[in-house]
Amino acid sequence: MAKDPVRVLVTGAAGQIGYALVPMIARGIMLGPDQPVILHMLDIPPAAEALNGVKMELVDAAFPLLKGVVATTDVVEACTGVNVAVMVGGFPRKEGMERKDVMSKNVSIYKAQASALEKYAAANCKVLVVANPANTNALILKEFAPSIPEKNITCLTRLDHNRALGQISERLNIQVSDVKNVIIWGNHSSSQYPDVNHATAAGKPVRELVKDDEWLNGEFITTVQQRGAAIIKARRLSSALSAASSACDHIRDWVLGTPEGTWVSMGVYSDGSYNVPAGLIYSFPVTCKNGEWTIVQGLPIDEFSRKKMDATAEELSEEKALAYSCLS
Ligand code: NAD
Ligand code: LMR
């Protein structure tokens, strides 16, 4: 029997990530090839005409799984009844800016949209924040939507996770699908800590295969940390296809589960695991089952990792304080 459609909200849907993301969702890449979807697309009035153009293209593409499209500039209409919300709407950073430079514009959007999601989304709606500063926008959304369970509010660090897989795959000249269990700790910013201490490639420890700790503790980390800036420099636009694809990976694994023996990185509400301060949205290694994520516990943390995990937590605490000062 055919499944009931799932309603998926994409905010900022007329933007460049939106344009890459909505066809992926309509093709079943996010929720599976047998899951019908109804797309809700929100943007702001200056983008209404462009948004309508995206809707026309979705109709023209005749996606078999797409059972309806709501394209609107009304946040209430956009949020009503949604089961999954992918929050992309906001202002991207430009060359020379840090992600926290876009803070004041974006946190006020997330405060307002938190209330709409809380009132109008389906119970148990899963929220993924993509717009930067992603962790802090997610935290603001969580704090201003107190009735949404905190487990349902996450941010995207899967792009960083996938970037780390890509770098190891290139270095070892091995299929990316054979590289597993890298970790992104902390903030989706240049303070993030891409950790390969538990990663494997074709079943063997990545450190043993790479045989170059200087590269793994240096250039590998900075390449992943700075990849967003490198894309902006090259494209004069921030990453879009890789961001959209990683957003699909994030929701797919959250809803459908992670493969046995594999974890992924998600920005989730910290419960104090690994001595990360509670009350931050921090990227951890997680496994997912039955629509719930669980932080992977018990991984040994060496002194090098500890320092990097603490530094990115410190930045998130500062961002949190800055976000509140922007809202007051
Ligand atoms: P974009 O400027 O092309 O699109 C953003 C869209 O959001 C625009 O259409 C804009 O009109 C819309 N928008 C602005 N305010 C809105 C509001 N209040 N409600 C609804 N829509 C609104 O930007 P983009 O390249 O698509 O990037 C979107 C965001 O994602 C940026 O913040 C960017 O920095 C971030 N990003 C995050 C990651 C990640 O890995 N977490 C990766 C890439 C980009
Ligand atoms: C990215 O990582 O590509 C995005 O967060 C865009 C940016 O500002 O770096």
PDB file of N, CA and C and ligand atoms in Angstrom, residues 17 92-94 97-99 102 130-132 134 156 159-160 163 188-189 192 224-232 237-240 242-243, ligand 2:
ATOM      1  N   ILE A  17      20.839  27.049  -2.283  1.00  0.00           N
ATOM      2  CA  ILE A  17      20.726  25.694  -1.704  1.00  0.00           C
ATOM      3  C   ILE A  17      19.322  25.152  -1.971  1.00  0.00           C
ATOM      4  N   PRO A  92      23.607  34.373   3.401  1.00  0.00           N
ATOM      5  CA  PRO A  92      24.885  33.655   3.391  1.00  0.00           C
ATOM      6  C   PRO A  92      26.047  34.607   3.612  1.00  0.00           C
ATOM      7  N   ARG A  93      27.175  34.078   4.067  1.00  0.00           N
ATOM      8  CA  ARG A  93      28.329  34.972   4.222  1.00  0.00           C
ATOM      9  C   ARG A  93      29.012  35.174   2.884  1.00  0.00           C
ATOM     10  N   LYS A  94      29.692  36.285   2.790  1.00  0.00           N
ATOM     11  CA  LYS A  94      30.432  36.617   1.574  1.00  0.00           C
ATOM     12  C   LYS A  94      31.923  36.486   1.878  1.00  0.00           C
ATOM     13  N   MET A  97      34.144  37.211   5.270  1.00  0.00           N
ATOM     14  CA  MET A  97      33.350  37.216   6.504  1.00  0.00           C
ATOM     15  C   MET A  97      33.512  35.876   7.214  1.00  0.00           C
ATOM     16  N   GLU A  98      33.447  35.886   8.560  1.00  0.00           N
ATOM     17  CA  GLU A  98      33.320  34.648   9.317  1.00  0.00           C
ATOM     18  C   GLU A  98      31.823  34.351   9.424  1.00  0.00           C
ATOM     19  N   ARG A  99      31.481  33.097   9.724  1.00  0.00           N
ATOM     20  CA  ARG A  99      30.052  32.760   9.766  1.00  0.00           C
ATOM     21  C   ARG A  99      29.326  33.544  10.862  1.00  0.00           C
ATOM     22  N   VAL A 102      27.374  36.876  10.173  1.00  0.00           N
ATOM     23  CA  VAL A 102      26.000  36.942   9.676  1.00  0.00           C
ATOM     24  C   VAL A 102      24.986  36.726  10.816  1.00  0.00           C
ATOM     25  N   VAL A 130      20.204  24.733   8.604  1.00  0.00           N
ATOM     26  CA  VAL A 130      21.346  24.799   7.685  1.00  0.00           C
ATOM     27  C   VAL A 130      21.948  26.208   7.701  1.00  0.00           C
ATOM     28  N   ALA A 131      21.091  27.214   7.809  1.00  0.00           N
ATOM     29  CA  ALA A 131      21.559  28.608   7.678  1.00  0.00           C
ATOM     30  C   ALA A 131      22.541  28.963   8.793  1.00  0.00           C
ATOM     31  N   ASN A 132      23.548  29.709   8.433  1.00  0.00           N
ATOM     32  CA  ASN A 132      24.603  30.070   9.392  1.00  0.00           C
ATOM     33  C   ASN A 132      24.264  31.298  10.226  1.00  0.00           C
ATOM     34  N   ALA A 134      24.911  28.039  11.930  1.00  0.00           N
ATOM     35  CA  ALA A 134      23.912  26.968  12.007  1.00  0.00           C
ATOM     36  C   ALA A 134      23.669  26.484  13.443  1.00  0.00           C
ATOM     37  N   LEU A 156      23.200  21.290  10.738  1.00  0.00           N
ATOM     38  CA  LEU A 156      23.959  20.544   9.721  1.00  0.00           C
ATOM     39  C   LEU A 156      25.465  20.658   9.946  1.00  0.00           C
ATOM     40  N   LEU A 159      27.827  18.157   6.235  1.00  0.00           N
ATOM     41  CA  LEU A 159      28.654  18.608   5.103  1.00  0.00           C
ATOM     42  C   LEU A 159      30.132  18.536   5.500  1.00  0.00           C
ATOM     43  N   ASP A 160      30.452  18.974   6.709  1.00  0.00           N
ATOM     44  CA  ASP A 160      31.843  18.907   7.176  1.00  0.00           C
ATOM     45  C   ASP A 160      32.293  17.444   7.281  1.00  0.00           C
ATOM     46  N   ARG A 163      32.953  16.242   3.912  1.00  0.00           N
ATOM     47  CA  ARG A 163      34.204  16.828   3.422  1.00  0.00           C
ATOM     48  C   ARG A 163      35.405  16.059   3.980  1.00  0.00           C
ATOM     49  N   HIS A 188      29.901  24.337  13.385  1.00  0.00           N
ATOM     50  CA  HIS A 188      30.067  24.412  11.921  1.00  0.00           C
ATOM     51  C   HIS A 188      30.742  25.750  11.617  1.00  0.00           C
ATOM     52  N   SER A 189      32.036  25.796  11.935  1.00  0.00           N
ATOM     53  CA  SER A 189      32.807  27.028  11.751  1.00  0.00           C
ATOM     54  C   SER A 189      34.259  26.597  11.638  1.00  0.00           C
ATOM     55  N   GLN A 192      35.734  24.105  14.207  1.00  0.00           N
ATOM     56  CA  GLN A 192      35.319  22.685  14.286  1.00  0.00           C
ATOM     57  C   GLN A 192      36.551  21.784  14.356  1.00  0.00           C
ATOM     58  N   VAL A 224      39.531  20.899   5.997  1.00  0.00           N
ATOM     59  CA  VAL A 224      38.102  20.682   6.271  1.00  0.00           C
ATOM     60  C   VAL A 224      37.510  21.930   6.932  1.00  0.00           C
ATOM     61  N   GLN A 225      38.247  22.494   7.889  1.00  0.00           N
ATOM     62  CA  GLN A 225      37.734  23.690   8.576  1.00  0.00           C
ATOM     63  C   GLN A 225      37.488  24.852   7.605  1.00  0.00           C
ATOM     64  N   GLN A 226      38.361  24.961   6.606  1.00  0.00           N
ATOM     65  CA  GLN A 226      38.328  26.127   5.709  1.00  0.00           C
ATOM     66  C   GLN A 226      37.651  25.836   4.377  1.00  0.00           C
ATOM     67  N   ARG A 227      37.048  24.661   4.239  1.00  0.00           N
ATOM     68  CA  ARG A 227      36.519  24.280   2.929  1.00  0.00           C
ATOM     69  C   ARG A 227      35.397  25.227   2.471  1.00  0.00           C
ATOM     70  N   GLY A 228      34.555  25.631   3.424  1.00  0.00           N
ATOM     71  CA  GLY A 228      33.473  26.560   3.053  1.00  0.00           C
ATOM     72  C   GLY A 228      34.028  27.843   2.460  1.00  0.00           C
ATOM     73  N   ALA A 229      35.081  28.370   3.095  1.00  0.00           N
ATOM     74  CA  ALA A 229      35.700  29.613   2.597  1.00  0.00           C
ATOM     75  C   ALA A 229      36.353  29.373   1.236  1.00  0.00           C
ATOM     76  N   ALA A 230      36.965  28.202   1.057  1.00  0.00           N
ATOM     77  CA  ALA A 230      37.614  27.896  -0.233  1.00  0.00           C
ATOM     78  C   ALA A 230      36.577  27.839  -1.362  1.00  0.00           C
ATOM     79  N   ILE A 231      35.394  27.302  -1.059  1.00  0.00           N
ATOM     80  CA  ILE A 231      34.330  27.234  -2.079  1.00  0.00           C
ATOM     81  C   ILE A 231      33.854  28.653  -2.411  1.00  0.00           C
ATOM     82  N   ILE A 232      33.696  29.476  -1.366  1.00  0.00           N
ATOM     83  CA  ILE A 232      33.248  30.863  -1.614  1.00  0.00           C
ATOM     84  C   ILE A 232      34.262  31.576  -2.507  1.00  0.00           C
ATOM     85  N   LEU A 237      30.342  32.229  -4.463  1.00  0.00           N
ATOM     86  CA  LEU A 237      29.054  31.870  -3.858  1.00  0.00           C
ATOM     87  C   LEU A 237      29.343  30.746  -2.888  1.00  0.00           C
ATOM     88  N   SER A 238      28.542  30.636  -1.828  1.00  0.00           N
ATOM     89  CA  SER A 238      28.850  29.556  -0.896  1.00  0.00           C
ATOM     90  C   SER A 238      28.327  28.220  -1.436  1.00  0.00           C
ATOM     91  N   SER A 239      28.816  27.150  -0.819  1.00  0.00           N
ATOM     92  CA  SER A 239      28.508  25.796  -1.297  1.00  0.00           C
ATOM     93  C   SER A 239      26.998  25.608  -1.375  1.00  0.00           C
ATOM     94  N   ALA A 240      26.546  24.902  -2.377  1.00  0.00           N
ATOM     95  CA  ALA A 240      25.102  24.699  -2.517  1.00  0.00           C
ATOM     96  C   ALA A 240      24.769  23.230  -2.812  1.00  0.00           C
ATOM     97  N   SER A 242      26.643  20.584  -2.513  1.00  0.00           N
ATOM     98  CA  SER A 242      27.138  19.690  -1.456  1.00  0.00           C
ATOM     99  C   SER A 242      26.356  19.915  -0.161  1.00  0.00           C
ATOM    100  N   ALA A 243      25.934  21.164   0.065  1.00  0.00           N
ATOM    101  CA  ALA A 243      25.125  21.450   1.265  1.00  0.00           C
ATOM    102  C   ALA A 243      23.774  20.760   1.144  1.00  0.00           C
TER     103      ALA A 243
HETATM  104  C1  LMR B   2      29.899  26.005   4.074  1.00  0.00           C
HETATM  105  O1  LMR B   2      30.479  25.394   4.986  1.00  0.00           O
HETATM  106  O2  LMR B   2      30.137  25.807   2.879  1.00  0.00           O
HETATM  107  C2  LMR B   2      28.827  26.994   4.441  1.00  0.00           C
HETATM  108  O3  LMR B   2      28.701  27.101   5.827  1.00  0.00           O
HETATM  109  C3  LMR B   2      29.018  28.303   3.797  1.00  0.00           C
HETATM  110  C4  LMR B   2      30.070  29.124   4.511  1.00  0.00           C
HETATM  111  O4  LMR B   2      29.761  30.260   4.855  1.00  0.00           O
HETATM  112  O5  LMR B   2      31.164  28.611   4.692  1.00  0.00           O
END
